[in-house]
Short mmCIF file of C-alpha atoms in Angstrom, two decimals:
data_model
loop_
_atom_site.label_atom_id
_atom_site.label_comp_id
_atom_site.label_asym_id
_atom_site.label_seq_id
_atom_site.Cartn_x
_atom_site.Cartn_y
_atom_site.Cartn_z
CA THR A 198 -37.12 -0.46 26.41
CA ILE A 199 -33.78 -1.15 28.08
CA ALA A 200 -32.00 1.18 25.67
CA ALA A 201 -34.55 3.92 26.29
CA ALA A 202 -34.10 3.61 30.03
CA LEU A 203 -30.33 3.73 29.75
CA VAL A 204 -30.15 6.84 27.59
CA LYS A 205 -32.74 8.71 29.63
CA GLY A 206 -31.17 11.91 30.85
CA THR A 207 -28.43 11.81 28.20
CA PRO A 208 -30.13 13.29 25.12
CA GLN A 209 -26.80 13.96 23.37
CA PHE A 210 -26.02 10.25 23.22
CA LEU A 211 -27.81 7.84 20.92
CA PRO A 212 -26.90 4.19 20.47
CA GLY A 213 -24.97 3.65 17.26
CA LYS A 214 -23.80 0.73 15.17
CA GLY A 215 -22.15 -1.91 17.32
CA GLU A 216 -23.44 -0.55 20.63
CA PHE A 217 -25.08 -3.84 21.51
CA ASP A 218 -22.62 -6.71 21.93
CA GLU A 219 -23.47 -10.11 23.36
CA HIS A 220 -19.85 -10.48 24.49
CA ASP A 221 -19.91 -7.10 26.28
CA PRO A 222 -23.50 -6.68 27.50
CA GLY A 223 -22.62 -3.67 29.64
CA ARG A 224 -21.23 -1.63 26.75
CA LEU A 225 -24.27 0.58 26.19
CA GLU A 226 -24.79 1.22 29.91
CA ARG A 227 -21.09 2.02 30.35
CA ARG A 228 -21.10 4.52 27.52
CA CYS A 229 -24.20 6.23 28.83
CA LYS A 230 -22.50 6.59 32.23
CA LEU A 231 -19.43 8.06 30.53
CA VAL A 232 -21.56 10.68 28.83
CA ARG A 233 -23.20 11.64 32.11
CA ALA A 234 -19.74 11.97 33.72
CA LEU A 235 -18.26 14.18 31.00
CA LYS A 236 -18.18 17.91 31.55
CA PRO A 237 -19.79 20.26 29.00
CA VAL A 238 -17.72 20.31 25.84
CA ASP A 239 -15.51 23.26 24.94
CA SER A 240 -15.52 23.86 21.18
CA LEU A 241 -12.32 25.53 19.98
CA ASN A 242 -10.61 26.20 16.69
CA PHE A 243 -7.52 24.14 15.94
CA SER A 244 -5.03 26.80 17.01
CA GLU A 245 -6.86 27.37 20.30
CA LEU A 246 -6.78 23.65 21.05
CA MET A 247 -3.05 23.52 20.34
CA GLN A 248 -2.62 26.38 22.83
CA THR A 249 -4.63 24.45 25.45
CA LEU A 250 -2.34 21.45 24.92
CA CYS A 251 0.80 23.64 25.20
CA LEU A 252 1.62 22.99 21.53
CA SER A 253 1.28 26.51 20.14
CA THR A 254 5.01 26.97 19.51
CA ASP A 255 5.31 23.55 17.86
CA TYR A 256 2.33 24.25 15.61
CA LYS A 257 3.59 27.71 14.66
CA ASP A 258 7.02 26.32 13.73
CA PHE A 259 5.39 23.51 11.78
CA THR A 260 3.10 25.75 9.72
CA SER A 261 5.94 28.14 8.89
CA GLU A 262 8.02 25.29 7.43
CA ILE A 263 5.36 23.15 5.79
CA ASP A 264 2.81 25.79 4.75
CA ASN A 265 2.18 24.88 1.08
CA THR A 266 3.56 21.35 0.97
CA PHE A 267 0.25 19.59 0.33
CA THR A 268 -1.25 22.05 -2.17
CA SER A 269 0.01 20.00 -5.12
CA ILE A 270 -1.80 16.82 -4.07
CA VAL A 271 -5.25 18.22 -3.28
CA ASP A 272 -6.52 17.18 -6.71
CA ARG A 273 -5.55 13.59 -5.89
CA VAL A 274 -7.64 13.48 -2.71
CA PRO A 275 -10.55 11.05 -3.31
CA VAL A 276 -13.99 12.34 -4.28
CA VAL A 277 -16.52 10.48 -2.16
CA GLY A 278 -20.29 10.50 -2.44
CA LYS A 279 -22.87 8.99 -0.12
CA VAL A 280 -21.29 5.74 1.05
CA ASP A 281 -20.95 3.50 4.10
CA GLU A 282 -18.51 4.02 6.96
CA ASP A 283 -16.08 1.40 5.73
CA VAL A 284 -15.67 3.26 2.43
CA PHE A 285 -14.91 6.52 4.25
CA VAL A 286 -12.30 4.64 6.28
CA LYS A 287 -10.73 3.18 3.12
CA HIS A 288 -10.43 6.62 1.53
CA PHE A 289 -9.13 8.19 4.74
CA LEU A 290 -6.33 5.62 4.82
CA SER A 291 -5.50 6.45 1.22
CA VAL A 292 -5.23 10.13 2.22
CA VAL A 293 -2.77 9.24 4.99
CA GLU A 294 -0.64 7.35 2.44
CA LEU A 295 -0.92 10.27 0.02
CA ILE A 296 0.35 12.93 2.44
CA SER A 297 3.06 10.58 3.72
CA ALA A 298 4.41 10.09 0.21
CA CYS A 299 4.14 13.82 -0.49
CA ALA A 300 6.10 14.72 2.64
CA LYS A 301 8.88 12.30 1.70
CA ASP A 302 9.15 13.90 -1.75
CA HIS A 303 9.83 17.36 -0.25
CA ASN A 304 13.45 16.98 0.79
CA TYR A 305 13.68 20.66 1.77
CA LEU A 306 11.57 19.99 4.87
CA PRO A 307 13.16 19.32 8.28
CA GLU A 308 13.68 15.59 8.82
CA ARG A 309 11.14 15.43 11.65
CA TYR A 310 8.38 16.36 9.17
CA LEU A 311 9.42 13.99 6.39
CA THR A 312 8.28 10.73 7.93
CA THR A 313 5.95 9.70 10.69
CA PRO A 314 6.75 6.99 13.23
CA LEU A 315 3.06 6.09 13.27
CA VAL A 316 1.56 3.26 11.25
CA ALA A 317 -2.13 3.38 10.29
CA VAL A 318 -3.93 0.07 10.83
CA ASP A 319 -7.48 -0.71 9.70
CA THR A 320 -9.12 -2.32 12.75
CA GLN A 321 -12.78 -2.33 11.64
CA SER A 322 -13.10 -6.09 11.40
CA SER A 323 -10.40 -7.16 13.84
CA GLY A 324 -9.61 -4.75 16.63
CA PRO A 325 -6.34 -4.48 18.54
CA SER A 326 -5.61 -7.25 21.03
CA GLY A 327 -6.42 -6.71 24.67
CA THR A 328 -9.94 -5.40 24.09
CA ARG A 329 -13.25 -6.25 22.44
CA LEU A 330 -13.63 -2.67 21.24
CA ARG A 331 -12.97 -2.02 17.56
CA PRO A 332 -12.14 1.53 16.57
CA ASP A 333 -12.03 1.97 12.80
CA VAL A 334 -8.35 2.94 12.56
CA VAL A 335 -5.50 2.97 15.05
CA PHE A 336 -2.15 4.71 14.71
CA THR A 337 0.71 2.88 16.35
CA THR A 338 4.50 2.57 16.27
CA ILE A 339 4.24 -1.19 15.63
CA GLU A 340 5.16 -1.65 11.97
CA GLU A 341 4.13 -5.29 11.67
CA GLY A 342 2.56 -8.05 13.67
CA ASN A 343 -0.27 -7.99 16.16
CA VAL A 344 -1.16 -4.55 17.52
CA SER A 345 -2.03 -4.36 21.21
CA ILE A 346 -4.32 -1.67 22.60
CA GLY A 347 -1.42 -0.63 24.82
CA ASP A 348 0.58 0.27 21.70
CA VAL A 349 -2.04 2.65 20.27
CA ARG A 350 -1.08 6.30 20.24
CA LEU A 351 -4.05 7.76 18.32
CA LEU A 352 -7.27 6.27 17.01
CA VAL A 353 -9.99 7.14 14.53
CA GLU A 354 -13.73 6.56 14.64
CA ALA A 355 -15.69 7.07 11.39
CA LYS A 356 -19.39 7.79 10.94
CA THR A 357 -21.57 8.93 8.05
CA ASP A 358 -23.08 11.79 10.10
CA LYS A 359 -22.62 15.37 8.97
CA GLY A 360 -22.66 18.67 10.82
CA LEU A 361 -20.72 20.63 13.40
CA ASP A 362 -22.16 18.67 16.34
CA ALA A 363 -22.00 15.20 14.79
CA HIS A 364 -19.65 14.05 17.55
CA ARG A 365 -22.33 14.51 20.21
CA THR A 366 -24.25 11.49 18.97
CA HIS A 367 -21.24 9.24 19.40
CA ILE A 368 -19.34 10.88 22.28
CA GLY A 369 -20.00 7.89 24.57
CA GLN A 370 -18.29 5.55 22.12
CA MET A 371 -15.22 7.79 21.78
CA ALA A 372 -15.05 8.31 25.55
CA ASP A 373 -15.06 4.52 25.89
CA TYR A 374 -11.98 4.38 23.66
CA ALA A 375 -10.30 7.19 25.59
CA LEU A 376 -10.90 5.47 28.94
CA LEU A 377 -9.49 2.23 27.55
CA LEU A 378 -6.25 3.94 26.47
CA TRP A 379 -5.98 5.75 29.81
CA LYS A 380 -6.28 2.49 31.73
CA CYS A 381 -3.37 0.78 30.00
CA GLN A 382 -1.18 3.86 29.37
CA PRO A 383 -0.43 5.53 32.70
CA THR A 384 1.94 8.09 31.19
CA ARG A 385 -0.90 9.81 29.31
CA THR A 386 -1.62 13.45 30.12
CA PHE A 387 -4.47 13.54 27.61
CA VAL A 388 -6.06 11.19 25.08
CA PRO A 389 -6.74 12.28 21.49
CA VAL A 390 -9.41 10.72 19.25
CA LEU A 391 -9.91 11.64 15.59
CA PHE A 392 -13.55 11.66 14.51
CA LEU A 393 -14.13 11.26 10.78
CA HIS A 394 -17.72 12.23 10.07
CA ALA A 395 -18.39 11.86 6.37
CA HIS A 396 -15.80 14.11 4.62
CA ASP A 397 -14.75 16.10 7.69
CA LEU A 398 -12.29 15.34 10.45
CA ASP A 399 -12.49 16.56 14.08
CA LEU A 400 -10.01 16.20 16.90
CA LEU A 401 -11.44 15.32 20.31
CA VAL A 402 -9.07 15.59 23.28
CA PHE A 403 -10.00 14.07 26.63
CA THR A 404 -8.39 15.55 29.75
CA ARG A 405 -9.12 15.04 33.42
CA ARG A 406 -11.42 18.08 33.30
CA GLY A 407 -13.56 16.94 30.40
CA TYR A 408 -13.10 17.02 26.64
CA TYR A 409 -12.41 19.50 23.88
CA VAL A 410 -13.32 19.34 20.22
CA ALA A 411 -11.77 21.24 17.33
CA PRO A 412 -12.24 20.83 13.57
CA VAL A 413 -9.22 19.55 11.67
CA GLY A 414 -11.19 20.24 8.50
CA GLN A 415 -12.37 18.57 5.32
CA VAL A 416 -10.05 15.74 4.27
CA LEU A 417 -12.13 14.20 1.46
CA HIS A 418 -13.76 15.86 -1.54
CA GLU A 419 -17.53 15.94 -1.86
CA ARG A 420 -18.89 15.85 -5.37
CA THR A 421 -20.57 19.20 -4.81
CA SER A 422 -17.40 20.90 -3.58
CA ARG A 423 -14.81 19.39 -5.91
CA TYR A 424 -13.31 22.74 -6.94
CA ASP A 425 -14.34 24.95 -4.04
CA MET A 426 -12.48 23.37 -1.10
CA SER A 427 -8.90 23.02 -2.36
CA ASP A 428 -7.39 25.57 0.02
CA SER A 429 -9.40 24.23 2.95
CA ILE A 430 -8.41 20.60 2.27
CA SER A 431 -4.75 21.57 1.92
CA LYS A 432 -4.90 23.18 5.37
CA SER A 433 -6.66 20.11 6.81
CA LEU A 434 -3.99 17.79 5.44
CA ARG A 435 -1.32 19.97 7.00
CA ARG A 436 -3.02 19.78 10.40
CA LEU A 437 -3.40 16.01 10.12
CA TRP A 438 0.29 15.61 9.28
CA PHE A 439 1.20 17.79 12.25
CA LEU A 440 -0.68 15.41 14.56
CA LEU A 441 0.89 12.33 13.01
CA THR A 442 4.45 13.66 13.29
CA LEU A 443 4.27 14.80 16.90
CA PRO A 444 6.65 12.85 19.17
CA ALA A 445 5.09 10.87 22.01
CA ASN A 446 6.23 13.28 24.72
CA LYS A 447 4.42 16.13 22.92
CA PHE A 448 1.19 14.31 22.23
CA GLY A 449 -0.02 13.14 25.59
CA PHE A 450 2.78 10.97 26.96
CA LEU A 451 5.01 11.83 29.89
CA PHE A 452 7.90 9.94 28.26
CA ASP A 453 9.06 9.24 24.71
CA SER A 454 7.13 6.00 24.95
CA HIS A 455 3.83 4.87 26.48
CA GLU A 456 5.81 2.43 28.62
CA PHE A 457 7.82 3.10 31.75
CA PRO A 458 11.50 2.16 31.51
CA HIS A 459 12.46 -0.68 33.86
CA ASP A 460 14.72 1.62 35.87
CA VAL A 461 13.83 5.26 36.38
CA SER A 462 15.70 8.16 37.90
CA ILE A 463 13.69 10.79 39.75
CA ASP A 464 15.26 14.18 40.32
CA THR A 465 13.36 15.93 43.12
CA ARG A 466 15.77 18.88 43.20
CA SER A 467 13.92 20.58 40.38
CA VAL A 468 10.37 21.92 40.56
CA PRO A 469 8.51 20.36 38.94
CA ALA A 470 10.47 17.16 39.50
CA THR A 471 11.77 15.18 36.53
CA ILE A 472 11.55 11.46 35.92
CA ALA A 473 13.60 9.72 33.25
CA ASP A 474 15.21 6.47 32.15
CA ALA A 475 17.97 5.80 34.66
CA SER A 476 20.34 4.68 31.90
CA ASN A 477 20.22 8.18 30.39
CA SER A 478 19.98 10.15 33.64
CA PRO A 479 22.36 8.89 36.34
CA SER A 480 21.49 11.66 38.81
CA GLY A 481 18.63 11.46 41.27
CA LEU A 482 16.95 8.58 43.09
CA VAL A 483 16.85 5.33 41.11
CA PHE A 484 13.89 2.95 41.30
CA GLY A 485 13.01 -0.26 39.54
CA ILE A 486 9.55 -0.29 37.96
CA GLY A 487 7.39 -3.39 37.50
CA GLU A 488 3.85 -4.11 36.33
CA LEU A 489 0.87 -1.78 36.41
CA ILE A 490 -1.46 -2.71 39.29
CA ASP A 491 -5.03 -3.05 38.09
CA ARG A 492 -7.43 -0.63 39.75
CA PRO A 493 -10.57 1.34 38.80
CA LEU A 494 -10.20 4.49 36.67
CA TRP A 495 -12.84 6.95 35.51
CA ILE A 496 -13.04 9.33 32.56
CA THR A 497 -12.81 12.63 34.49
CA GLY A 498 -11.70 13.96 37.85
CA GLN A 499 -8.99 12.74 40.17
CA CYS A 500 -7.29 9.47 39.26
CA SER A 501 -4.23 7.48 40.30
CA TYR A 502 -2.06 4.74 38.86
CA LEU A 503 -0.08 2.25 40.94
CA LEU A 504 2.96 0.43 39.60
CA GLU A 505 5.02 -2.21 41.32
CA ALA A 506 8.49 -0.91 42.19
CA ASN A 507 11.57 -1.53 44.26
CA TYR A 508 13.94 0.82 46.03
CA GLN A 509 17.19 -0.29 47.64
CA GLU A 510 16.01 -3.90 47.36
CA LYS A 511 12.80 -3.11 49.22
CA GLY A 512 9.30 -3.69 47.92
CA ALA A 513 7.78 -0.37 46.87
CA VAL A 514 4.93 1.18 44.91
CA LEU A 515 5.11 4.08 42.45
CA LYS A 516 1.92 6.14 42.56
CA LEU A 517 1.07 8.69 39.87
CA SER A 518 -1.89 10.90 40.75
CA TRP A 519 -3.83 13.48 38.81
CA SER A 520 -5.58 15.85 41.21
CA ARG A 521 -7.01 19.34 41.07
CA THR A 522 -4.49 22.11 41.54
CA ASN A 523 -6.51 23.58 44.42
CA ARG A 524 -6.20 20.34 46.41
CA LEU A 525 -3.43 19.59 48.87
CA PRO A 526 -0.82 17.31 47.25
CA GLU A 527 -0.66 13.87 48.84
CA GLY A 528 3.08 14.25 49.39
CA ALA A 529 2.38 17.28 51.55
CA VAL A 530 -0.14 15.28 53.60
CA TYR A 531 2.35 12.51 54.26
CA ARG A 532 4.98 15.00 55.33
CA VAL A 533 2.64 16.52 57.89
CA LEU A 534 1.69 13.04 59.15
CA GLU A 535 5.33 12.02 59.47
CA GLU A 536 6.27 15.22 61.29
CA HIS A 537 3.57 14.48 63.88
CA GLY A 538 4.57 10.84 64.26
CA VAL A 539 1.26 9.40 63.02
CA PRO A 540 1.61 5.59 63.01
CA ASN A 541 0.62 2.92 60.47
CA ILE A 542 1.08 4.95 57.30
CA PRO A 543 3.31 4.07 54.32
CA LYS A 544 6.97 5.03 54.41
CA ILE A 545 7.55 7.63 51.67
CA PHE A 546 10.88 7.28 49.86
CA ALA A 547 10.32 10.21 47.47
CA SER A 548 7.55 12.55 46.37
CA GLY A 549 7.13 15.50 44.08
CA ILE A 550 5.19 17.30 41.38
CA LEU A 551 5.83 16.23 37.77
CA ILE A 552 3.35 18.57 36.07
CA GLU A 553 2.23 21.64 38.00
CA ASN A 554 -0.87 22.44 35.96
CA PHE A 555 -2.40 20.78 32.93
CA ASP A 556 -5.95 21.94 32.33
CA GLY A 557 -6.55 22.51 36.04
CA TYR A 558 -4.92 19.28 37.27
CA ARG A 559 -1.46 18.49 38.58
CA LEU A 560 0.46 15.24 38.19
CA GLU A 561 2.14 14.11 41.39
CA PHE A 562 4.29 11.09 42.11
CA LEU A 563 4.96 9.13 45.29
CA VAL A 564 7.38 6.26 45.80
CA MET A 565 6.38 4.44 48.96
CA ARG A 566 6.84 1.20 50.82
CA ASN A 567 4.54 -1.59 49.76
CA CYS A 568 2.12 -2.00 52.68
CA GLY A 569 0.63 -5.32 51.70
CA THR A 570 -2.86 -6.27 50.51
CA PRO A 571 -6.02 -4.15 50.80
CA ILE A 572 -8.58 -5.91 52.98
CA VAL A 573 -11.11 -5.66 50.14
CA LYS A 574 -9.02 -8.27 48.29
CA LEU A 575 -8.77 -10.66 51.24
CA ASN A 576 -11.35 -13.38 50.72
CA ASN A 577 -11.06 -14.97 54.15
CA ALA A 578 -11.56 -13.45 57.57
CA VAL A 579 -8.62 -11.30 58.61
CA ASP A 580 -6.70 -12.60 61.61
CA GLY A 581 -6.33 -10.17 64.48
CA VAL A 582 -9.19 -7.99 63.33
CA GLY A 583 -9.50 -6.41 66.78
CA SER A 584 -5.92 -5.15 66.82
CA HIS A 585 -6.27 -3.97 63.22
CA ILE A 586 -9.28 -1.86 64.15
CA LYS A 587 -7.23 -0.33 66.95
CA HIS A 588 -4.38 0.43 64.50
CA VAL A 589 -6.71 2.18 62.07
CA ALA A 590 -8.53 4.09 64.84
CA SER A 591 -5.20 5.20 66.31
CA THR A 592 -3.95 6.38 62.91
CA LEU A 593 -7.09 8.39 62.16
CA THR A 594 -7.24 9.86 65.67
CA GLU A 595 -3.62 11.02 65.64
CA ALA A 596 -3.98 12.32 62.07
CA LEU A 597 -6.96 14.38 63.21
CA ALA A 598 -4.90 15.74 66.09
CA ALA A 599 -2.29 16.75 63.51
CA GLY A 600 -4.99 18.59 61.57
CA ILE A 601 -5.47 15.99 58.80
CA LEU A 602 -8.85 14.46 57.88
CA HIS A 603 -8.55 11.37 55.61
CA ARG A 604 -12.04 11.63 54.00
CA ASP A 605 -11.76 8.39 51.99
CA ILE A 606 -11.69 5.47 54.40
CA SER A 607 -12.73 2.25 52.69
CA ALA A 608 -11.81 -1.44 52.54
CA GLY A 609 -9.52 -0.60 49.63
CA ASN A 610 -7.57 1.97 51.64
CA ILE A 611 -6.74 -0.25 54.61
CA THR A 612 -4.00 -2.82 53.99
CA ILE A 613 -2.59 -5.72 55.98
CA ASP A 614 1.09 -6.55 55.96
CA ASP A 615 2.86 -8.89 58.37
CA GLY A 616 0.04 -8.68 60.92
CA MET A 617 -0.10 -4.89 60.85
CA ALA A 618 -2.86 -2.65 59.45
CA TYR A 619 -1.97 0.46 57.46
CA VAL A 620 -4.05 3.41 56.28
CA ILE A 621 -3.10 4.36 52.72
CA ASP A 622 -4.29 6.71 49.97
CA TRP A 623 -4.40 10.15 51.58
CA GLY A 624 -5.06 11.82 48.23
CA CYS A 625 -8.46 13.15 49.29
CA ALA A 626 -7.27 14.35 52.70
CA LYS A 627 -8.03 17.82 53.97
CA LEU A 628 -5.74 20.03 56.01
CA LEU A 629 -8.01 21.43 58.72
CA ASN A 630 -5.65 24.27 59.62
CA PRO A 631 -4.01 25.22 56.31
CA PRO A 632 -0.99 27.54 56.33
CA ALA A 633 -1.64 31.14 55.35
CA ASP A 634 0.99 30.85 52.61
CA THR A 635 -0.63 28.67 49.92
CA SER A 636 2.69 28.26 48.10
CA LEU A 637 3.72 25.97 50.99
CA ARG A 638 1.52 23.22 49.55
CA ASN A 639 3.76 22.60 46.55
CA GLU A 640 6.92 23.30 48.50
CA ILE A 641 6.34 20.62 51.11
CA ALA A 642 5.12 18.14 48.52
CA ALA A 643 8.30 18.50 46.48
CA LYS A 644 10.64 17.68 49.38
#
């Protein structure tokens, strides 16, 4: 009865194996909510999806150099009948080993296609640390030892379902994985999930707008198609190897790693701005980066990450925000507020656009003064509440006079620091009298 009530209104999602978990009682409800939040799927072919991810040139170069490499091993791909999920996983892992060995044998290939930095780990029985979720396979750069969910670059979920729309039944589960990776990997631009359904492999890519699905192709032989699918399987293996040999900064990460370097250099002179390890890029503004600050994150739409930082020995916060390209950048809002002398707002040390447009969203950064603790996290009564109310009212009133409407006032967006209240998070603000020249939005945000 509970399950029926939860999935009501989400006919494309059905509870699957492992949906109910006494240690995570909200799992089913969470996955149903994720399905309801996801935008309608766009089904593409593999080349079209590579174009959407700005990987068309990479894929074209790859196919021209590795076109027939895997033809000779197609006969060694396992023939699998009607079996359980764990058997499909076992054979899929053997295929990964097979194409890896084949690539190493072809010494005429460019070095970047000979080996993969990714290690395939079977996580069916014991998932990666840091989560109760257990995808069937994870790909990581950790060669040995315990694998953390934060180290996962790509994961695989296997089911026995067949058909072009098999992913629809399990989209909530794969979205749950994608959201988990997004929460602990703030440099992600998109999250890929491989879906092995019986003998076929699909690539699902989650972006801030929704998700895409494209067939990688058949990667295991069926008994009925043992001699009919050789060319198709060869092409599928080539696509799989392309995904496994992509460097981190091509496959969803802003950097060459999922982690921020401890010291970063931000060059705001270029548009979009660039951010890099300070040890390799001495130019620009240098900031120290600390821990990721835990905060809510959802599967689609606008989202922001906060990281502890320091600038010139002052406490600071680095904010990375994905927002729609038709929305005023937060850096532009702060500049307008500062020009009009609006009080009790964070001091902005640097701001800019890192990615101008990825699937309808831009990635913006702000480095700002740390303005203390949000009142939502203060357990006891706040001293001087009367003066704090006056501070907030004054800030909002003067912002309105400057033509800025905050639109997201909450207990999480009012902070207290050294007896002073601050209004933060102007990412949803609206400019009531926008300039006629829309290009000014990016210009003022980049300065």
